[in-house]
Amino acid sequence: LELASQINDCNLDTTVVEFFPRLLPRQLDEECGTMLKDEIESRGIKVILSAATEEILGDGRVNSIKLKDGRKFDSDIVLIQAGIRPIIDLAKSANIKTDRGIIINEFLETSEKDIYAVGDCVQYKDQIWGIIPACMEQSKIVAASVLELKKVEYEGTTPKNTLKIVGLELTSIGTIDPKKEEGAGWEILKKSDKKDCCYQKIVLKDNKLKGA
C-alpha cells in the first residue's frame, strides 16, 4: 500500500489487487479496513478485494494481467508484494522438525538439541511472525542461552505495525480482532469518524490491554 501510494503520487493510474476480503487483515478489523479502502479509493487508487492474479500477459514486456475470475486489466508495470514464506530446506535436510516453518520450543531450540532458529523461518505455537521486532527478541533469547547467561522463555512477540499512506497514519498493536480468539472476557472500546477517516479502538481482556 505504501508503494501504491507513491506510484499514485507520480500521477500514474494505480490498482491494488488484494487476495484477502479486506485490506491489512492482520492489522485492521473489518470496519477500519473498509474505511481505509474508501479513503484510498477517494485518492484515486483502485482497490480490488478477494482477487488473485492468474497470469501476467505480454510479449517481451507486460501489457496486462488476468485474474483467476477471468477479469483482465491493462498494465504497463506490475509490482508483486507477497509477504514472507519461510525457507526450510536446510532444516529438512538436517532432519529438523518442520511444518510451515522450523518448529521451535519456548527456548527457540529446534527438535535437535543445541540447534536454535530465529526470525522469519521459525514457527512457534503454530504462529510465524515475519516482523523485525520478533527476530530481535528471539535473537537476544538465543544469545543468552548459547552464552549460558540465563534461560529465558519466549512468550511470543506482540505484533505492531505503523504505516503512512495517502496522508494517513495507521498504527496497530496486539490483538485487534478478539472474535477470533478463544475464551471470554473481551471488551472493545472504539471511536469512529468516517468523515475525518479517524478510527480508534482499544481491546481489553479481563480489564487488561491486549491491543489497539
Short mmCIF file of C-alpha atoms in Angstrom, two decimals:
data_model
loop_
_atom_site.label_atom_id
_atom_site.label_comp_id
_atom_site.label_asym_id
_atom_site.label_seq_id
_atom_site.Cartn_x
_atom_site.Cartn_y
_atom_site.Cartn_z
CA LEU A 1 0.00 0.00 0.00
CA GLU A 2 2.88 2.37 0.71
CA LEU A 3 4.29 1.59 -2.73
CA ALA A 4 0.89 2.05 -4.38
CA SER A 5 0.59 5.44 -2.71
CA GLN A 6 3.99 6.52 -4.03
CA ILE A 7 3.15 5.36 -7.55
CA ASN A 8 -0.14 7.23 -7.41
CA ASP A 9 1.76 10.36 -6.37
CA CYS A 10 3.59 10.13 -9.72
CA ASN A 11 0.24 10.64 -11.49
CA LEU A 12 0.12 7.03 -12.68
CA ASP A 13 -3.15 5.08 -12.71
CA THR A 14 -2.78 2.66 -9.81
CA THR A 15 -4.69 -0.52 -8.94
CA VAL A 16 -4.19 -2.71 -5.86
CA VAL A 17 -5.20 -6.37 -6.19
CA GLU A 18 -5.70 -7.86 -2.72
CA PHE A 19 -6.09 -11.58 -2.11
CA PHE A 20 -7.97 -11.16 1.19
CA PRO A 21 -11.52 -9.75 1.56
CA ARG A 22 -10.17 -6.60 3.24
CA LEU A 23 -7.01 -4.55 3.36
CA LEU A 24 -4.43 -5.35 6.04
CA PRO A 25 -6.47 -8.18 7.62
CA ARG A 26 -3.79 -8.89 10.23
CA GLN A 27 -3.60 -5.27 11.33
CA LEU A 28 -7.14 -3.88 10.92
CA ASP A 29 -10.62 -5.11 11.72
CA GLU A 30 -13.38 -5.12 9.09
CA GLU A 31 -14.74 -1.65 9.86
CA CYS A 32 -11.34 0.02 9.82
CA GLY A 33 -10.32 -1.92 6.71
CA THR A 34 -13.41 -0.63 4.91
CA MET A 35 -12.64 2.95 5.96
CA LEU A 36 -9.09 2.59 4.67
CA LYS A 37 -10.30 1.20 1.33
CA ASP A 38 -12.78 4.06 0.90
CA GLU A 39 -10.12 6.65 1.72
CA ILE A 40 -7.56 5.10 -0.62
CA GLU A 41 -10.08 4.99 -3.45
CA SER A 42 -11.04 8.62 -2.81
CA ARG A 43 -7.38 9.47 -3.54
CA GLY A 44 -7.61 7.81 -6.96
CA ILE A 45 -6.24 4.32 -6.21
CA LYS A 46 -8.48 1.47 -7.35
CA VAL A 47 -8.75 -1.45 -4.91
CA ILE A 48 -9.88 -4.96 -5.88
CA LEU A 49 -10.51 -7.32 -2.95
CA SER A 50 -10.80 -11.12 -2.78
CA ALA A 51 -8.85 -11.46 -6.01
CA ALA A 52 -5.79 -13.33 -7.18
CA THR A 53 -3.62 -12.92 -10.26
CA GLU A 54 -3.63 -15.93 -12.54
CA GLU A 55 -1.41 -14.68 -15.33
CA ILE A 56 0.77 -11.73 -16.31
CA LEU A 57 0.35 -11.16 -20.05
CA GLY A 58 2.65 -9.56 -22.60
CA ASP A 59 5.19 -10.17 -25.35
CA GLY A 60 8.62 -9.27 -24.06
CA ARG A 61 7.06 -6.73 -21.72
CA VAL A 62 3.92 -6.74 -19.61
CA ASN A 63 0.74 -5.29 -21.09
CA SER A 64 -1.98 -6.70 -18.84
CA ILE A 65 -2.84 -9.07 -16.01
CA LYS A 66 -5.55 -11.71 -15.81
CA LEU A 67 -7.28 -12.55 -12.54
CA LYS A 68 -8.48 -16.02 -11.61
CA ASP A 69 -12.09 -14.89 -12.02
CA GLY A 70 -11.38 -14.03 -15.67
CA ARG A 71 -11.14 -10.25 -15.41
CA LYS A 72 -8.31 -8.53 -17.27
CA PHE A 73 -6.63 -5.19 -16.61
CA ASP A 74 -4.28 -3.30 -18.91
CA SER A 75 -0.97 -2.62 -17.23
CA ASP A 76 2.46 -1.20 -18.07
CA ILE A 77 4.02 -2.11 -14.71
CA VAL A 78 3.27 -4.99 -12.32
CA LEU A 79 4.72 -4.96 -8.81
CA ILE A 80 4.28 -8.00 -6.58
CA GLN A 81 4.22 -7.88 -2.78
CA ALA A 82 3.73 -11.40 -1.50
CA GLY A 83 4.88 -11.18 2.12
CA ILE A 84 7.21 -13.79 3.58
CA ARG A 85 7.43 -17.56 3.29
CA PRO A 86 9.90 -19.50 5.46
CA ILE A 87 12.69 -21.27 3.59
CA ILE A 88 13.10 -24.54 5.47
CA ASP A 89 15.00 -26.75 3.01
CA LEU A 90 18.18 -26.73 5.10
CA ALA A 91 16.28 -27.73 8.24
CA LYS A 92 14.52 -30.54 6.40
CA SER A 93 17.80 -31.88 5.04
CA ALA A 94 19.13 -31.95 8.62
CA ASN A 95 16.04 -33.90 9.77
CA ILE A 96 14.91 -30.99 11.94
CA LYS A 97 11.18 -30.94 12.59
CA THR A 98 9.30 -28.51 10.34
CA ASP A 99 5.76 -27.57 9.42
CA ARG A 100 5.10 -24.23 7.73
CA GLY A 101 8.31 -23.10 9.40
CA ILE A 102 11.04 -24.58 11.60
CA ILE A 103 9.39 -25.84 14.78
CA ILE A 104 10.92 -24.37 17.95
CA ASN A 105 10.24 -24.73 21.67
CA GLU A 106 9.94 -21.99 24.28
CA PHE A 107 13.73 -21.55 24.28
CA LEU A 108 13.92 -21.20 20.46
CA GLU A 109 15.51 -24.65 20.27
CA THR A 110 14.65 -26.91 17.35
CA SER A 111 13.88 -30.62 17.56
CA GLU A 112 17.66 -31.20 17.56
CA LYS A 113 19.34 -30.39 20.88
CA ASP A 114 21.55 -27.27 20.89
CA ILE A 115 20.40 -26.19 17.42
CA TYR A 116 18.42 -22.94 17.55
CA ALA A 117 16.44 -20.97 14.98
CA VAL A 118 15.15 -17.40 14.93
CA GLY A 119 13.45 -14.96 12.60
CA ASP A 120 11.09 -15.32 9.66
CA CYS A 121 11.80 -19.05 9.26
CA VAL A 122 10.56 -20.19 12.70
CA GLN A 123 7.17 -21.42 13.83
CA TYR A 124 6.17 -21.32 17.49
CA LYS A 125 2.77 -22.42 18.76
CA ASP A 126 1.51 -22.54 15.16
CA GLN A 127 2.47 -18.91 14.50
CA ILE A 128 5.01 -17.29 12.19
CA TRP A 129 5.71 -13.64 12.96
CA GLY A 130 7.64 -12.31 9.99
CA ILE A 131 8.42 -8.98 11.67
CA ILE A 132 11.74 -7.42 12.70
CA PRO A 133 10.89 -6.96 16.43
CA ALA A 134 10.25 -10.71 16.75
CA CYS A 135 13.64 -11.54 15.23
CA MET A 136 15.40 -9.11 17.57
CA GLU A 137 13.65 -10.50 20.64
CA GLN A 138 14.31 -14.11 19.64
CA SER A 139 17.99 -13.39 18.93
CA LYS A 140 18.53 -11.99 22.42
CA ILE A 141 16.99 -15.11 23.99
CA VAL A 142 19.15 -17.46 21.91
CA ALA A 143 22.31 -15.44 22.59
CA ALA A 144 21.66 -15.66 26.34
CA SER A 145 21.20 -19.43 26.08
CA VAL A 146 24.26 -20.05 23.91
CA LEU A 147 26.47 -17.94 26.18
CA GLU A 148 24.98 -19.75 29.19
CA LEU A 149 23.96 -16.45 30.75
CA LYS A 150 20.40 -17.43 31.56
CA LYS A 151 17.46 -19.41 30.25
CA VAL A 152 14.64 -17.15 29.10
CA GLU A 153 11.35 -18.48 27.78
CA TYR A 154 9.96 -16.95 24.60
CA GLU A 155 6.36 -15.87 25.12
CA GLY A 156 5.72 -14.66 21.60
CA THR A 157 6.08 -11.16 20.22
CA THR A 158 3.29 -8.60 20.34
CA PRO A 159 2.72 -7.63 16.69
CA LYS A 160 2.97 -3.91 15.99
CA ASN A 161 2.90 -2.10 12.68
CA THR A 162 2.90 1.52 11.60
CA LEU A 163 2.12 2.68 8.07
CA LYS A 164 1.99 6.11 6.46
CA ILE A 165 -0.05 6.07 3.25
CA VAL A 166 -2.12 8.59 1.27
CA GLY A 167 -1.67 11.12 4.03
CA LEU A 168 -2.90 8.74 6.72
CA GLU A 169 -1.06 7.31 9.70
CA LEU A 170 -2.05 3.82 10.83
CA THR A 171 -0.76 2.01 13.89
CA SER A 172 -1.84 -1.45 15.02
CA ILE A 173 -0.60 -3.23 18.14
CA GLY A 174 -1.50 -6.61 19.59
CA THR A 175 -4.87 -8.33 19.23
CA ILE A 176 -7.19 -6.32 17.01
CA ASP A 177 -9.94 -8.86 16.29
CA PRO A 178 -10.77 -10.74 19.50
CA LYS A 179 -13.68 -12.55 17.86
CA LYS A 180 -11.06 -14.97 16.57
CA GLU A 181 -9.57 -15.57 19.99
CA GLU A 182 -10.66 -18.32 22.36
CA GLY A 183 -12.29 -17.61 25.67
CA ALA A 184 -14.46 -14.85 27.08
CA GLY A 185 -13.81 -11.62 28.92
CA TRP A 186 -13.10 -9.46 25.87
CA GLU A 187 -14.16 -5.81 25.82
CA ILE A 188 -13.87 -3.36 22.93
CA LEU A 189 -13.85 0.42 23.23
CA LYS A 190 -13.84 2.33 19.96
CA LYS A 191 -14.47 5.69 18.36
CA SER A 192 -15.13 6.02 14.65
CA ASP A 193 -15.47 9.12 12.45
CA LYS A 194 -15.74 8.21 8.78
CA LYS A 195 -15.91 11.84 7.69
CA ASP A 196 -12.43 12.57 9.04
CA CYS A 197 -11.23 8.99 8.46
CA CYS A 198 -10.43 8.59 12.15
CA TYR A 199 -10.71 5.22 13.87
CA GLN A 200 -9.59 4.46 17.40
CA LYS A 201 -10.00 1.11 19.12
CA ILE A 202 -8.83 -0.44 22.38
CA VAL A 203 -9.14 -4.17 23.03
CA LEU A 204 -9.24 -5.41 26.63
CA LYS A 205 -9.42 -8.84 28.17
CA ASP A 206 -10.20 -9.17 31.86
CA ASN A 207 -9.53 -5.41 32.14
CA LYS A 208 -6.03 -5.76 30.68
CA LEU A 209 -4.96 -4.02 27.48
CA LYS A 210 -4.40 -6.56 24.70
CA GLY A 211 -4.46 -4.45 21.56
CA ALA A 212 -5.11 -1.08 19.97
#
